[in-house]
mmCIF file of C-alpha atoms in Angstrom:
data_model
loop_
_atom_site.group_PDB
_atom_site.id
_atom_site.type_symbol
_atom_site.label_atom_id
_atom_site.label_comp_id
_atom_site.label_asym_id
_atom_site.label_seq_id
_atom_site.Cartn_x
_atom_site.Cartn_y
_atom_site.Cartn_z
ATOM 1 C CA MET W 1 2.818 -3.753 5.152
ATOM 2 C CA LEU W 2 2.960 -1.043 2.480
ATOM 3 C CA GLN W 3 3.115 1.772 5.027
ATOM 4 C CA SER W 4 6.852 2.195 4.457
ATOM 5 C CA LEU W 5 6.182 2.508 0.706
ATOM 6 C CA TYR W 6 3.569 5.192 1.325
ATOM 7 C CA SER W 7 5.885 7.060 3.701
ATOM 8 C CA TYR W 8 8.756 6.859 1.219
ATOM 9 C CA ILE W 9 6.621 8.304 -1.576
ATOM 10 C CA ASN W 10 5.177 11.069 0.600
ATOM 11 C CA ARG W 11 8.680 12.130 1.711
ATOM 12 C CA ILE W 12 9.531 12.769 -1.937
ATOM 13 C CA HIS W 13 6.227 14.380 -2.876
ATOM 14 C CA PRO W 14 2.861 14.155 -1.091
ATOM 15 C CA VAL W 15 0.186 12.451 -3.200
ATOM 16 C CA SER W 16 -3.570 12.022 -2.901
ATOM 17 C CA GLU W 17 -5.349 9.133 -1.235
ATOM 18 C CA ASP W 18 -6.585 8.065 -4.673
ATOM 19 C CA ILE W 19 -2.999 7.681 -5.919
ATOM 20 C CA MET W 20 -1.986 5.818 -2.762
ATOM 21 C CA GLN W 21 -4.833 3.382 -3.283
ATOM 22 C CA ALA W 22 -3.803 2.837 -6.916
ATOM 23 C CA ILE W 23 -0.223 2.222 -5.813
ATOM 24 C CA GLY W 24 -1.339 -0.187 -3.096
ATOM 25 C CA ASN W 25 -3.434 -2.119 -5.605
ATOM 26 C CA SER W 26 -0.489 -2.366 -8.015
ATOM 27 C CA PHE W 27 2.216 -3.628 -5.651
ATOM 28 C CA GLU W 28 2.500 -7.235 -4.499
ATOM 29 C CA ILE W 29 4.247 -8.378 -1.302
ATOM 30 C CA ILE W 30 6.691 -11.279 -1.655
ATOM 31 C CA ASP W 31 8.981 -13.128 0.738
ATOM 32 C CA ILE W 32 12.385 -14.319 -0.437
ATOM 33 C CA PRO W 33 14.274 -16.913 1.653
ATOM 34 C CA ARG W 34 17.963 -16.385 2.416
ATOM 35 C CA ARG W 35 20.227 -17.255 -0.541
ATOM 36 C CA GLN W 36 17.342 -17.576 -3.005
ATOM 37 C CA VAL W 37 18.171 -16.206 -6.438
ATOM 38 C CA LEU W 38 15.495 -13.801 -7.659
ATOM 39 C CA LEU W 39 16.973 -13.038 -11.089
ATOM 40 C CA LYS W 40 19.703 -14.684 -13.193
ATOM 41 C CA ASP W 41 22.055 -13.584 -15.946
ATOM 42 C CA GLY W 42 20.212 -13.676 -19.266
ATOM 43 C CA GLU W 43 16.776 -12.993 -17.799
ATOM 44 C CA THR W 44 14.801 -9.801 -18.231
ATOM 45 C CA CYS W 45 13.807 -8.171 -14.961
ATOM 46 C CA GLN W 46 10.038 -7.722 -14.903
ATOM 47 C CA HIS W 47 9.674 -5.820 -11.610
ATOM 48 C CA LEU W 48 10.693 -2.775 -9.646
ATOM 49 C CA TYR W 49 11.235 -3.756 -6.009
ATOM 50 C CA LEU W 50 11.165 -2.051 -2.622
ATOM 51 C CA VAL W 51 12.882 -3.886 0.230
ATOM 52 C CA LEU W 52 10.608 -3.824 3.277
ATOM 53 C CA SER W 53 12.896 -5.942 5.470
ATOM 54 C CA GLY W 54 16.091 -7.894 4.884
ATOM 55 C CA VAL W 55 18.979 -7.341 2.467
ATOM 56 C CA MET W 56 19.301 -8.134 -1.230
ATOM 57 C CA ARG W 57 22.436 -8.242 -3.379
ATOM 58 C CA MET W 58 23.041 -7.645 -7.069
ATOM 59 C CA TYR W 59 26.106 -9.229 -8.634
ATOM 60 C CA TYR W 60 27.600 -10.416 -11.902
ATOM 61 C CA ILE W 61 30.093 -13.139 -12.814
ATOM 62 C CA LYS W 62 33.587 -12.164 -13.984
ATOM 63 C CA ASP W 63 36.285 -14.786 -14.517
ATOM 64 C CA ASP W 64 34.150 -17.337 -12.637
ATOM 65 C CA GLU W 65 33.960 -15.028 -9.595
ATOM 66 C CA GLU W 66 30.918 -13.227 -8.201
ATOM 67 C CA VAL W 67 31.352 -9.436 -8.155
ATOM 68 C CA SER W 68 28.869 -7.649 -5.912
ATOM 69 C CA SER W 69 27.540 -4.500 -7.565
ATOM 70 C CA LEU W 70 24.866 -3.352 -5.115
ATOM 71 C CA PHE W 71 23.445 -4.120 -1.678
ATOM 72 C CA ILE W 72 19.860 -3.114 -1.055
ATOM 73 C CA GLU W 73 18.623 -2.522 2.466
ATOM 74 C CA GLU W 74 15.243 -1.810 3.962
ATOM 75 C CA ASN W 75 13.275 1.094 2.450
ATOM 76 C CA HIS W 76 15.245 1.204 -0.794
ATOM 77 C CA PHE W 77 13.974 0.646 -4.317
ATOM 78 C CA PHE W 78 15.942 -1.348 -6.863
ATOM 79 C CA THR W 79 15.811 -3.029 -10.232
ATOM 80 C CA THR W 80 18.288 -3.810 -13.012
ATOM 81 C CA GLN W 81 19.101 -2.152 -16.307
ATOM 82 C CA SER W 82 17.134 -4.916 -18.059
ATOM 83 C CA PHE W 83 13.935 -3.635 -16.422
ATOM 84 C CA TYR W 84 14.277 -0.341 -18.281
ATOM 85 C CA SER W 85 15.744 -1.665 -21.534
ATOM 86 C CA ARG W 86 13.311 -4.621 -21.662
ATOM 87 C CA THR W 87 16.207 -6.857 -22.758
ATOM 88 C CA PRO W 88 17.992 -9.746 -21.018
ATOM 89 C CA GLY W 89 20.434 -8.549 -18.376
ATOM 90 C CA TYR W 90 23.762 -9.741 -17.028
ATOM 91 C CA GLU W 91 23.172 -9.480 -13.284
ATOM 92 C CA TYR W 92 21.935 -11.818 -10.606
ATOM 93 C CA ILE W 93 19.830 -10.771 -7.636
ATOM 94 C CA ASP W 94 19.728 -12.852 -4.468
ATOM 95 C CA ALA W 95 18.742 -12.541 -0.824
ATOM 96 C CA ILE W 96 21.540 -12.207 1.712
ATOM 97 C CA LEU W 97 18.977 -12.436 4.526
ATOM 98 C CA PRO W 98 15.340 -13.532 4.465
ATOM 99 C CA THR W 99 13.725 -10.553 2.760
ATOM 100 C CA THR W 100 10.227 -9.162 2.336
ATOM 101 C CA MET W 101 9.674 -6.895 -0.643
ATOM 102 C CA ALA W 102 6.954 -5.001 -2.434
ATOM 103 C CA ARG W 103 7.140 -5.311 -6.208
ATOM 104 C CA ILE W 104 5.362 -3.870 -9.203
ATOM 105 C CA HIS W 105 5.395 -5.264 -12.731
ATOM 106 C CA TYR W 106 6.771 -3.085 -15.519
ATOM 107 C CA THR W 107 3.416 -2.780 -17.323
ATOM 108 C CA GLN W 108 1.571 -1.859 -14.116
ATOM 109 C CA LEU W 109 4.166 0.809 -13.380
ATOM 110 C CA GLN W 110 3.777 2.278 -16.861
ATOM 111 C CA THR W 111 0.004 2.355 -16.371
ATOM 112 C CA LEU W 112 0.447 4.260 -13.090
ATOM 113 C CA TYR W 113 2.763 6.771 -14.796
ATOM 114 C CA LYS W 114 0.184 7.419 -17.511
ATOM 115 C CA SER W 115 -2.739 7.625 -15.086
ATOM 116 C CA TYR W 116 -0.982 9.770 -12.468
ATOM 117 C CA PRO W 117 1.621 12.105 -14.019
ATOM 118 C CA GLU W 118 2.918 13.280 -10.622
ATOM 119 C CA LEU W 119 4.309 9.772 -10.095
ATOM 120 C CA ASN W 120 6.773 10.571 -12.876
ATOM 121 C CA TYR W 121 8.324 13.218 -10.619
ATOM 122 C CA ILE W 122 8.666 10.698 -7.779
ATOM 123 C CA ALA W 123 10.194 8.146 -10.150
ATOM 124 C CA ARG W 124 12.679 10.730 -11.390
ATOM 125 C CA VAL W 125 13.853 11.487 -7.847
ATOM 126 C CA ILE W 126 14.256 7.765 -7.092
ATOM 127 C CA THR W 127 16.156 7.250 -10.358
ATOM 128 C CA GLU W 128 18.420 10.219 -9.649
ATOM 129 C CA ASN W 129 19.269 8.781 -6.222
ATOM 130 C CA TYR W 130 20.106 5.446 -7.818
ATOM 131 C CA LEU W 131 22.313 7.171 -10.411
ATOM 132 C CA VAL W 132 24.190 9.032 -7.679
ATOM 133 C CA LYS W 133 24.900 5.741 -5.879
ATOM 134 C CA SER W 134 26.163 4.194 -9.103
ATOM 135 C CA GLN W 135 28.445 7.153 -9.759
ATOM 136 C CA GLU W 136 29.769 7.039 -6.183
ATOM 137 C CA ARG W 137 30.703 3.385 -6.613
ATOM 138 C CA LEU W 138 32.486 4.083 -9.898
ATOM 139 C CA PHE W 139 34.456 6.872 -8.226
ATOM 140 C CA LEU W 140 35.375 4.539 -5.370
ATOM 141 C CA LEU W 141 36.711 1.889 -7.697
ATOM 142 C CA ARG W 142 38.620 4.261 -9.965
ATOM 143 C CA ARG W 143 40.025 6.958 -7.723
ATOM 144 C CA GLN W 144 40.420 5.782 -4.164
ATOM 145 C CA THR W 145 42.890 3.474 -2.449
ATOM 146 C CA ALA W 146 41.716 0.169 -1.025
ATOM 147 C CA GLU W 147 41.732 1.589 2.496
ATOM 148 C CA GLU W 148 39.796 4.698 1.417
ATOM 149 C CA ARG W 149 37.185 2.496 -0.262
ATOM 150 C CA TYR W 150 36.712 0.454 2.896
ATOM 151 C CA LEU W 151 36.517 3.533 5.153
ATOM 152 C CA TYR W 152 33.982 5.140 2.832
ATOM 153 C CA PHE W 153 31.886 1.962 2.909
ATOM 154 C CA THR W 154 31.993 1.775 6.730
ATOM 155 C CA GLU W 155 30.921 5.415 7.044
ATOM 156 C CA ARG W 156 28.218 5.260 4.377
ATOM 157 C CA TYR W 157 26.795 1.770 5.075
ATOM 158 C CA PRO W 158 27.572 0.848 8.705
ATOM 159 C CA THR W 159 24.598 -1.505 9.093
ATOM 160 C CA LEU W 160 25.683 -3.576 6.089
ATOM 161 C CA LEU W 161 28.886 -4.527 7.915
ATOM 162 C CA GLN W 162 26.735 -6.478 10.376
ATOM 163 C CA LYS W 163 24.514 -8.096 7.737
ATOM 164 C CA VAL W 164 26.650 -8.807 4.673
ATOM 165 C CA PRO W 165 29.411 -11.455 4.521
ATOM 166 C CA LEU W 166 32.872 -9.900 4.154
ATOM 167 C CA LYS W 167 33.556 -11.764 0.904
ATOM 168 C CA TYR W 168 30.654 -9.864 -0.707
ATOM 169 C CA ILE W 169 31.861 -6.536 0.675
ATOM 170 C CA ALA W 170 35.372 -7.264 -0.599
ATOM 171 C CA SER W 171 34.083 -7.960 -4.113
ATOM 172 C CA TYR W 172 31.941 -4.797 -4.012
ATOM 173 C CA LEU W 173 35.037 -2.767 -3.142
ATOM 174 C CA GLY W 174 37.159 -4.471 -5.806
ATOM 175 C CA LEU W 175 39.343 -6.193 -3.200
ATOM 176 C CA THR W 176 40.316 -9.737 -2.324
ATOM 177 C CA LEU W 177 39.099 -11.046 1.008
ATOM 178 C CA GLU W 178 42.721 -11.192 2.185
ATOM 179 C CA THR W 179 43.309 -7.513 1.348
ATOM 180 C CA LEU W 180 40.110 -6.528 3.130
ATOM 181 C CA SER W 181 41.184 -8.513 6.217
ATOM 182 C CA ARG W 182 44.578 -6.754 6.256
ATOM 183 C CA ILE W 183 42.886 -3.346 6.004
ATOM 184 C CA ARG W 184 40.472 -4.186 8.811
ATOM 185 C CA ASN W 185 43.317 -5.400 11.043
ATOM 186 C CA LYS W 186 45.357 -2.247 10.334
ATOM 187 C CA ILE W 187 42.417 0.004 11.197
ATOM 188 C CA ARG W 188 41.694 -1.870 14.453
ATOM 189 C CA LYS W 189 45.259 -1.239 15.756
#
């Protein structure tokens, strides 16, 4: 089950069998049913996750509306800012589809970093990738038209269009569902 985790790590930087065994002993496999909330506003995230199958969503509440901030597909790591700051966060995490994940607790991850310094390099690469995604989303919301945002999303995340309800995609793009429907109809013509 952790083979995809091992492959992911080795693509970034090959590590020894000893490190792989330590990683395998530190991660736990969990199954999350569709629509189950994994983390709520005001809670501190205790784990770093890797989606093995399924799709997860991060969102926050603004003016009584859910605003999707991130979709996480298979073979992607994720956590919230509260994981790093060790303070209560403002985001929710739930499963869009039934999802299987590998997770590691914050303290176990810190122990791995101290025991195996090369894991710090791998963590930095993963964190940089996450930062790039966050910056791309900010650019989308600030600088592009509604249609450009949707086209970018369809090019960058085509599989999510089949898995994620349109209302979540609309909120991720900063659009109403009606505006997204008009854009989709215009593009189809």
